[in-house]
Short mmCIF file of C-alpha atoms in Angstrom, two decimals:
data_model
loop_
_atom_site.label_atom_id
_atom_site.label_comp_id
_atom_site.label_asym_id
_atom_site.label_seq_id
_atom_site.Cartn_x
_atom_site.Cartn_y
_atom_site.Cartn_z
CA MET A 1 15.36 25.61 -16.24
CA ALA A 2 15.04 23.68 -19.30
CA ALA A 3 18.34 22.28 -18.39
CA ARG A 4 17.77 21.53 -14.53
CA SER A 5 14.33 19.91 -15.37
CA LEU A 6 16.75 18.20 -18.71
CA LEU A 7 19.24 16.98 -15.27
CA ILE A 8 15.94 15.90 -13.52
CA ARG A 9 14.38 14.12 -16.02
CA LYS A 10 17.41 12.05 -16.58
CA THR A 11 18.08 11.63 -13.58
CA LEU A 12 14.89 9.88 -13.26
CA ALA A 13 14.96 7.99 -16.10
CA THR A 14 18.08 6.69 -15.20
CA VAL A 15 16.86 5.11 -11.96
CA LEU A 16 13.66 3.95 -13.88
CA ARG A 17 16.35 2.09 -16.55
CA ARG A 18 17.54 0.35 -13.90
CA ASP A 19 14.65 -1.71 -12.75
CA SER A 20 13.96 -1.18 -16.18
CA ALA A 21 14.57 -4.79 -17.17
CA ALA A 22 11.23 -6.62 -15.56
CA LEU A 23 8.98 -3.44 -16.80
CA GLY A 24 7.84 -5.10 -19.82
CA ALA A 25 6.70 -2.85 -22.79
CA PRO A 26 8.36 0.16 -23.50
CA ALA A 27 7.36 3.69 -22.21
CA ALA A 28 4.67 5.18 -24.02
CA ALA A 29 6.01 8.53 -24.76
CA HIS A 30 4.30 11.79 -25.61
CA SER A 31 5.42 14.58 -28.41
CA ARG A 32 6.09 16.99 -24.79
CA GLY A 33 8.57 14.29 -23.42
CA LEU A 34 6.80 12.41 -21.26
CA HIS A 35 7.30 8.76 -20.98
CA THR A 36 4.37 7.02 -19.49
CA PHE A 37 3.77 3.09 -18.80
CA THR A 38 1.90 0.85 -19.30
CA LEU A 39 0.83 -2.90 -17.66
CA PRO A 40 3.58 -5.50 -18.55
CA ASP A 41 1.35 -8.76 -19.77
CA LEU A 42 2.05 -11.77 -17.89
CA SER A 43 3.97 -14.19 -19.86
CA TYR A 44 1.46 -17.56 -18.34
CA ASP A 45 -2.37 -17.22 -18.04
CA TYR A 46 -3.80 -16.03 -13.74
CA GLY A 47 -4.91 -19.77 -12.85
CA ALA A 48 -0.95 -20.70 -14.22
CA LEU A 49 0.64 -20.82 -10.40
CA GLU A 50 -2.35 -22.68 -9.11
CA PRO A 51 -2.07 -24.27 -6.57
CA ALA A 52 0.69 -22.44 -4.75
CA ILE A 53 -1.35 -18.96 -5.74
CA SER A 54 -5.34 -19.04 -7.15
CA GLY A 55 -5.54 -18.01 -10.34
CA GLU A 56 -8.36 -15.43 -8.65
CA ILE A 57 -5.64 -13.34 -6.58
CA MET A 58 -3.22 -13.94 -9.80
CA GLU A 59 -6.29 -11.34 -11.16
CA LEU A 60 -7.18 -9.33 -9.19
CA HIS A 61 -3.65 -8.35 -8.59
CA HIS A 62 -3.12 -7.83 -12.19
CA LYS A 63 -5.39 -6.15 -13.64
CA LYS A 64 -6.48 -4.49 -10.23
CA HIS A 65 -3.13 -3.66 -7.86
CA HIS A 66 -0.97 -3.19 -10.68
CA GLN A 67 -3.15 -1.57 -12.98
CA THR A 68 -3.89 1.67 -10.83
CA TYR A 69 -0.05 1.91 -9.41
CA VAL A 70 0.45 2.52 -13.26
CA THR A 71 -2.21 5.14 -13.20
CA ASN A 72 -1.66 6.56 -10.43
CA TYR A 73 2.35 6.95 -11.25
CA ASN A 74 1.64 8.04 -14.69
CA LYS A 75 -1.19 10.10 -13.02
CA ALA A 76 1.39 11.53 -10.91
CA LEU A 77 4.26 11.90 -13.33
CA GLU A 78 2.27 13.75 -15.70
CA GLN A 79 1.94 16.66 -12.87
CA LEU A 80 5.39 17.13 -11.98
CA HIS A 81 5.34 16.95 -15.83
CA ASP A 82 3.65 20.05 -15.37
CA ALA A 83 5.38 21.61 -12.48
CA LEU A 84 8.89 21.24 -13.24
CA PRO A 85 8.95 24.59 -16.21
CA LYS A 86 7.26 26.14 -13.77
CA GLY A 87 9.53 25.91 -10.89
CA ASP A 88 6.99 25.06 -8.34
CA ALA A 89 8.76 23.77 -5.79
CA SER A 90 6.20 23.04 -2.69
CA THR A 91 3.76 20.72 -6.22
CA ILE A 92 6.99 19.15 -6.88
CA VAL A 93 8.48 18.17 -3.35
CA LYS A 94 4.69 17.32 -2.49
CA LEU A 95 3.91 14.66 -5.73
CA GLN A 96 7.25 12.85 -4.38
CA SER A 97 5.39 10.50 -2.12
CA ALA A 98 2.84 10.05 -4.90
CA ILE A 99 5.83 8.92 -7.17
CA LYS A 100 7.52 6.94 -5.36
CA PHE A 101 4.95 4.66 -3.21
CA ASN A 102 2.74 4.33 -7.34
CA GLY A 103 6.13 4.70 -8.98
CA GLY A 104 7.81 2.33 -6.67
CA GLY A 105 4.34 -0.28 -6.62
CA HIS A 106 4.86 -0.54 -10.87
CA ILE A 107 8.49 -1.45 -9.79
CA ASN A 108 7.92 -3.92 -7.90
CA HIS A 109 5.66 -6.15 -9.63
CA SER A 110 7.22 -5.69 -12.62
CA ILE A 111 9.60 -7.54 -11.03
CA PHE A 112 7.23 -9.98 -8.72
CA TRP A 113 5.42 -11.63 -12.67
CA LYS A 114 8.62 -12.31 -13.38
CA ASN A 115 10.00 -13.83 -10.00
CA LEU A 116 6.67 -16.70 -10.62
CA ALA A 117 6.64 -19.40 -13.05
CA PRO A 118 4.42 -22.27 -14.04
CA VAL A 119 5.50 -25.36 -12.84
CA ARG A 120 5.66 -27.13 -15.88
CA GLU A 121 8.25 -23.69 -17.00
CA GLY A 122 9.86 -24.41 -14.42
CA GLY A 123 8.90 -22.93 -11.32
CA GLY A 124 10.06 -23.52 -8.48
CA GLU A 125 13.43 -25.49 -9.47
CA PRO A 126 16.20 -24.25 -7.75
CA PRO A 127 19.20 -21.88 -8.84
CA LYS A 128 21.64 -23.64 -10.63
CA GLY A 129 24.61 -22.25 -12.30
CA SER A 130 26.31 -19.28 -10.43
CA LEU A 131 23.05 -17.93 -8.55
CA GLY A 132 23.38 -21.55 -7.41
CA TRP A 133 26.97 -21.55 -5.79
CA ALA A 134 26.52 -17.82 -4.69
CA ILE A 135 23.21 -18.76 -2.16
CA ASP A 136 25.43 -21.33 -0.65
CA GLU A 137 28.77 -19.50 0.00
CA HIS A 138 26.34 -16.70 0.85
CA PHE A 139 23.60 -18.73 3.73
CA GLY A 140 25.15 -22.09 3.43
CA SER A 141 22.16 -23.66 1.68
CA PHE A 142 18.96 -22.99 -0.91
CA GLU A 143 17.23 -24.81 2.41
CA LYS A 144 18.73 -21.98 4.87
CA LEU A 145 18.38 -18.72 2.34
CA VAL A 146 14.12 -20.15 1.92
CA GLN A 147 13.93 -20.55 6.01
CA LYS A 148 15.12 -16.21 6.67
CA VAL A 149 13.00 -15.08 3.44
CA ASN A 150 10.42 -16.59 5.39
CA ALA A 151 10.89 -15.76 8.81
CA GLU A 152 11.76 -12.53 7.76
CA GLY A 153 7.78 -11.65 5.98
CA ALA A 154 6.67 -13.31 8.27
CA ALA A 155 7.62 -11.08 10.21
CA LEU A 156 7.20 -7.63 8.25
CA GLN A 157 4.77 -5.34 10.04
CA GLY A 158 1.69 -3.65 8.06
CA SER A 159 2.62 -3.70 3.80
CA GLY A 160 5.56 -5.07 2.15
CA TRP A 161 7.92 -7.44 0.25
CA VAL A 162 11.36 -9.11 1.25
CA TRP A 163 13.27 -9.36 -1.17
CA LEU A 164 17.39 -11.31 -2.34
CA GLY A 165 19.10 -9.28 -3.46
CA LEU A 166 22.35 -8.90 -4.76
CA ASP A 167 24.93 -5.98 -2.82
CA LYS A 168 27.00 -4.81 -6.06
CA GLU A 169 29.36 -2.81 -3.66
CA LEU A 170 29.69 -5.81 -1.47
CA LYS A 171 29.93 -8.35 -4.21
CA ARG A 172 26.81 -10.21 -2.39
CA LEU A 173 23.79 -11.74 -1.67
CA VAL A 174 21.31 -10.13 0.65
CA VAL A 175 17.63 -10.82 2.20
CA GLU A 176 16.04 -7.15 2.74
CA THR A 177 11.85 -5.59 3.77
CA THR A 178 10.86 -3.02 2.38
CA ALA A 179 8.00 -1.37 3.40
CA ASN A 180 5.02 -0.09 1.44
CA GLN A 181 6.37 -0.26 -2.14
CA ASP A 182 9.45 1.15 -1.52
CA PRO A 183 11.30 -0.18 -4.14
CA LEU A 184 15.12 -2.52 -2.85
CA VAL A 185 17.14 0.54 -4.15
CA THR A 186 15.71 2.66 -0.79
CA LYS A 187 17.63 -0.35 1.38
CA GLY A 188 21.00 0.87 -0.38
CA PRO A 189 21.56 2.02 -4.17
CA GLY A 190 23.90 -0.72 -5.15
CA LEU A 191 21.41 -3.32 -3.92
CA VAL A 192 19.91 -4.70 -6.91
CA PRO A 193 16.44 -7.25 -6.99
CA LEU A 194 16.86 -10.60 -7.93
CA LEU A 195 13.43 -12.18 -6.29
CA GLY A 196 11.08 -10.46 -4.23
CA ILE A 197 8.01 -11.56 -2.65
CA ASP A 198 4.88 -9.55 -2.29
CA VAL A 199 3.63 -9.77 1.31
CA TRP A 200 0.62 -7.25 1.01
CA GLU A 201 -2.38 -8.77 2.56
CA HIS A 202 -3.58 -8.72 -1.13
CA ALA A 203 -0.90 -11.05 -2.14
CA TYR A 204 -2.36 -14.02 -0.40
CA TYR A 205 -5.47 -13.09 1.87
CA LEU A 206 -7.90 -14.59 -0.45
CA GLN A 207 -6.38 -17.71 -0.36
CA TYR A 208 -4.57 -17.98 2.72
CA LYS A 209 -6.42 -15.78 5.05
CA ASN A 210 -4.59 -14.33 8.08
CA VAL A 211 -1.55 -17.08 7.36
CA ARG A 212 0.74 -15.50 5.63
CA PRO A 213 3.22 -18.38 6.60
CA ASP A 214 1.42 -20.29 4.59
CA TYR A 215 1.31 -18.50 1.52
CA LEU A 216 5.47 -17.53 1.93
CA LYS A 217 5.63 -21.89 2.82
CA ASN A 218 3.96 -21.85 -0.43
CA ILE A 219 5.35 -19.95 -2.96
CA TRP A 220 8.34 -21.21 -3.12
CA LYS A 221 6.79 -23.73 -5.90
CA VAL A 222 6.29 -21.22 -8.47
CA ILE A 223 9.21 -19.04 -8.08
CA ASN A 224 10.95 -19.07 -11.26
CA TRP A 225 15.09 -19.22 -10.29
CA LYS A 226 15.23 -18.88 -14.09
CA TYR A 227 14.98 -15.31 -14.42
CA ALA A 228 16.87 -14.60 -10.88
CA SER A 229 19.63 -15.63 -12.52
CA GLU A 230 19.74 -13.61 -15.45
CA VAL A 231 19.40 -10.66 -13.71
CA TYR A 232 22.55 -11.99 -11.05
CA ASP A 233 24.54 -12.88 -14.30
CA ASN A 234 24.15 -10.03 -15.75
CA GLU A 235 25.03 -7.78 -12.64
CA SER A 236 27.75 -9.33 -10.88
CA SER A 237 30.16 -9.02 -14.41
CA MET B 1 -22.70 18.62 29.04
CA LEU B 2 -25.28 19.81 26.91
CA SER B 3 -25.15 23.50 25.58
CA LEU B 4 -27.93 25.98 26.19
CA ARG B 5 -29.33 25.89 22.36
CA ALA B 6 -29.71 22.17 22.87
CA MET B 7 -31.51 22.01 26.29
CA LEU B 8 -34.19 25.63 24.91
CA LEU B 9 -34.63 23.64 21.61
CA PRO B 10 -34.63 20.02 22.27
CA SER B 11 -35.77 19.49 18.61
CA LEU B 12 -32.46 20.77 17.22
CA SER B 13 -30.02 18.40 19.50
CA SER B 14 -31.90 15.99 16.46
CA ARG B 15 -30.58 15.76 13.40
CA VAL B 16 -33.01 14.25 11.07
CA PRO B 17 -31.24 11.94 7.94
CA SER B 18 -30.88 14.15 5.24
CA SER B 19 -30.73 11.93 1.90
CA SER B 20 -26.86 13.08 1.06
CA MET B 21 -26.17 11.17 4.36
CA ALA B 22 -27.45 8.20 3.04
CA GLU B 23 -24.52 8.08 -0.17
CA GLU B 24 -21.75 9.05 2.55
CA GLY B 25 -22.01 8.24 6.46
CA GLY B 26 -25.09 6.46 5.90
CA GLY B 27 -26.44 5.20 9.63
CA GLU B 28 -27.36 6.88 12.92
CA PRO B 29 -25.33 9.98 13.48
CA PRO B 30 -24.74 10.92 16.26
CA LYS B 31 -26.42 13.74 18.64
CA GLY B 32 -25.99 15.95 21.64
CA SER B 33 -22.62 17.54 22.06
CA LEU B 34 -20.56 14.88 19.33
CA GLY B 35 -22.99 16.03 16.81
CA TRP B 36 -22.33 20.02 17.43
CA ALA B 37 -18.81 19.61 18.48
CA ILE B 38 -19.09 18.19 14.43
CA ASP B 39 -21.04 20.49 12.96
CA GLU B 40 -18.95 22.54 14.95
CA ASN B 41 -15.15 21.15 13.53
CA PHE B 42 -16.29 19.55 10.24
CA GLY B 43 -19.44 21.77 8.77
CA SER B 44 -21.72 19.05 8.68
CA PHE B 45 -21.72 15.22 9.61
CA VAL B 46 -21.55 14.33 5.58
CA LYS B 47 -18.70 16.49 5.56
CA LEU B 48 -16.08 14.47 8.24
CA ALA B 49 -17.44 10.93 6.32
CA GLN B 50 -15.78 12.51 3.42
CA LYS B 51 -12.87 14.14 5.01
CA VAL B 52 -12.82 10.20 6.67
CA ASN B 53 -13.40 8.27 3.50
CA ALA B 54 -10.40 10.27 1.84
CA GLU B 55 -7.76 9.71 4.12
CA GLY B 56 -8.51 6.21 4.81
CA ALA B 57 -8.64 5.69 0.63
CA ALA B 58 -5.76 7.84 0.56
CA LEU B 59 -3.87 5.33 3.32
CA GLN B 60 -0.83 4.21 1.73
CA GLY B 61 -0.33 -0.01 2.94
CA SER B 62 -1.85 -0.42 6.16
CA GLY B 63 -2.89 1.69 9.25
CA TRP B 64 -6.01 3.28 10.57
CA VAL B 65 -8.26 6.45 10.58
CA TRP B 66 -9.58 8.31 13.13
CA LEU B 67 -12.03 10.61 15.05
CA GLY B 68 -9.90 12.31 17.78
CA LEU B 69 -10.59 14.75 20.55
CA ASP B 70 -7.48 17.11 21.42
CA LYS B 71 -8.24 16.93 24.95
CA GLU B 72 -5.36 19.92 24.25
CA LEU B 73 -6.93 22.22 21.11
CA LYS B 74 -10.69 21.37 23.10
CA ARG B 75 -11.16 21.02 18.96
CA LEU B 76 -11.65 17.58 17.04
CA VAL B 77 -8.94 16.22 14.32
CA VAL B 78 -9.77 13.27 11.66
CA GLU B 79 -6.30 11.12 11.90
CA THR B 80 -4.65 8.57 10.20
CA THR B 81 -1.50 6.25 11.70
CA ALA B 82 0.49 3.53 10.33
CA ASN B 83 0.46 -0.13 10.89
CA GLN B 84 -0.95 -0.39 14.68
CA ASP B 85 0.54 2.44 15.79
CA PRO B 86 -2.81 4.24 18.32
CA LEU B 87 -3.90 7.85 17.65
CA VAL B 88 -1.56 8.99 20.41
CA THR B 89 1.76 8.50 18.62
CA LYS B 90 0.28 11.28 16.55
CA GLY B 91 0.15 13.38 19.79
CA PRO B 92 -0.25 13.06 23.55
CA GLY B 93 -3.29 14.96 24.08
CA LEU B 94 -5.45 13.43 20.97
CA VAL B 95 -8.47 10.65 22.16
CA PRO B 96 -9.84 7.96 20.00
CA LEU B 97 -13.77 8.14 19.77
CA LEU B 98 -13.90 6.51 16.39
CA GLY B 99 -11.23 4.12 14.53
CA ILE B 100 -11.81 2.19 11.38
CA ASP B 101 -9.10 -0.24 10.50
CA VAL B 102 -8.23 -0.04 6.57
CA TRP B 103 -5.60 -3.26 6.59
CA GLU B 104 -6.55 -5.13 3.86
CA HIS B 105 -7.74 -7.90 6.26
CA ALA B 106 -10.53 -5.35 7.33
CA TYR B 107 -12.72 -5.84 4.19
CA TYR B 108 -11.03 -8.04 1.46
CA LEU B 109 -12.28 -11.47 1.43
CA GLN B 110 -15.11 -8.85 0.53
CA TYR B 111 -14.71 -5.18 -0.41
CA LYS B 112 -11.71 -7.08 -2.78
CA ASN B 113 -9.01 -4.25 -3.58
CA VAL B 114 -12.57 -2.20 -3.53
CA ARG B 115 -11.45 0.50 -0.29
CA PRO B 116 -13.50 3.26 -0.46
CA ASP B 117 -16.73 1.34 -0.70
CA TYR B 118 -15.73 -0.55 2.76
CA LEU B 119 -15.59 2.71 3.42
CA LYS B 120 -18.40 3.62 2.51
CA ASN B 121 -20.30 1.22 4.02
CA ILE B 122 -19.31 1.30 7.22
CA TRP B 123 -20.46 4.01 8.59
CA LYS B 124 -23.87 1.98 8.55
CA VAL B 125 -22.72 0.10 11.58
CA ILE B 126 -20.85 3.28 13.52
CA ASN B 127 -21.23 3.30 17.19
CA TRP B 128 -21.45 6.62 17.28
CA LYS B 129 -23.27 6.03 21.41
CA TYR B 130 -19.60 4.91 22.33
CA ALA B 131 -18.07 7.48 20.50
CA SER B 132 -20.34 10.01 22.46
CA GLU B 133 -19.62 8.71 25.43
CA VAL B 134 -15.96 9.33 25.74
CA TYR B 135 -16.64 12.54 24.40
CA ASP B 136 -18.65 13.36 26.43
CA LYS B 137 -15.95 11.97 29.43
CA GLU B 138 -13.38 13.51 27.89
CA SER B 139 -14.04 16.81 27.74
CA SER B 140 -15.73 17.57 30.68
#
């Protein structure tokens, strides 16, 4: 029983560690051996991405939405931690939805904050170096990539994310979408998120109302390609 | 179709709003056969509102929360659907009586991230006359 729960904990930890580079603050360790998570700080002020994304949206998005995912993720992990040694299969399975949704929300938003940067810190500057070359190779040009991301983001039904990802197995860049808070890895185990754009209505509605395409058009002005390039270089070596 | 009880004791066919209704489901509650069906299927109108609000708040992503009539099983149900899926996608015999939109666009400008507040308040403007008409027609 102990060995099995250890195996499950290690598997969970491996999956979480893969995307944990962006998760910011190290996980808080409990004496019982359960790691819980905390809301990562932004490296810029809420208003620093204006006019592309309003300070009001950034504050609500970070302090309320992301915080709620962290809180509920931790709650679900605590309940899982209790159910595992009991072998309570029904509870373990019932918790998967809350873990995927809230854990995914924490993973995705942690990446998102790193994907953004104020203009005066390089936000909006197109990627140079190897990622820049890879984008030209796979999409034809940076503009064509932007068009593809915007088209798929605008067409996404309901809530979700649009991603630029690296397929480690096929050694190529991909544009993918995921529904709700599904992390990119749910579209393929070899996929590494470089850039994720939140297209849930809460990400833009206060400022852009129903006009998601305008939000997509403007967000490129504050995309932090330095971070995406770092991840690309790390994962493609 | 009025129940025998409603015909013989008309004073019982209208319900007086209680203080707890003001918290959950405040507004002009349904009378007549739909009102009785709600009591039968959920225990009380307040319990129905609580159930709808709980399921609506817990819905992951975008979607709708419904009060529906299951024509085959002849009972009321609370269901959710994702995105813009109509209620019928949850069962061919399901007829929508009341649907509450819980996409963020339905409430965000006013209630921001606090979907539960939107759900608490929307009952003040629910049109039970319409839901009752549909119920009466579809359950005859």
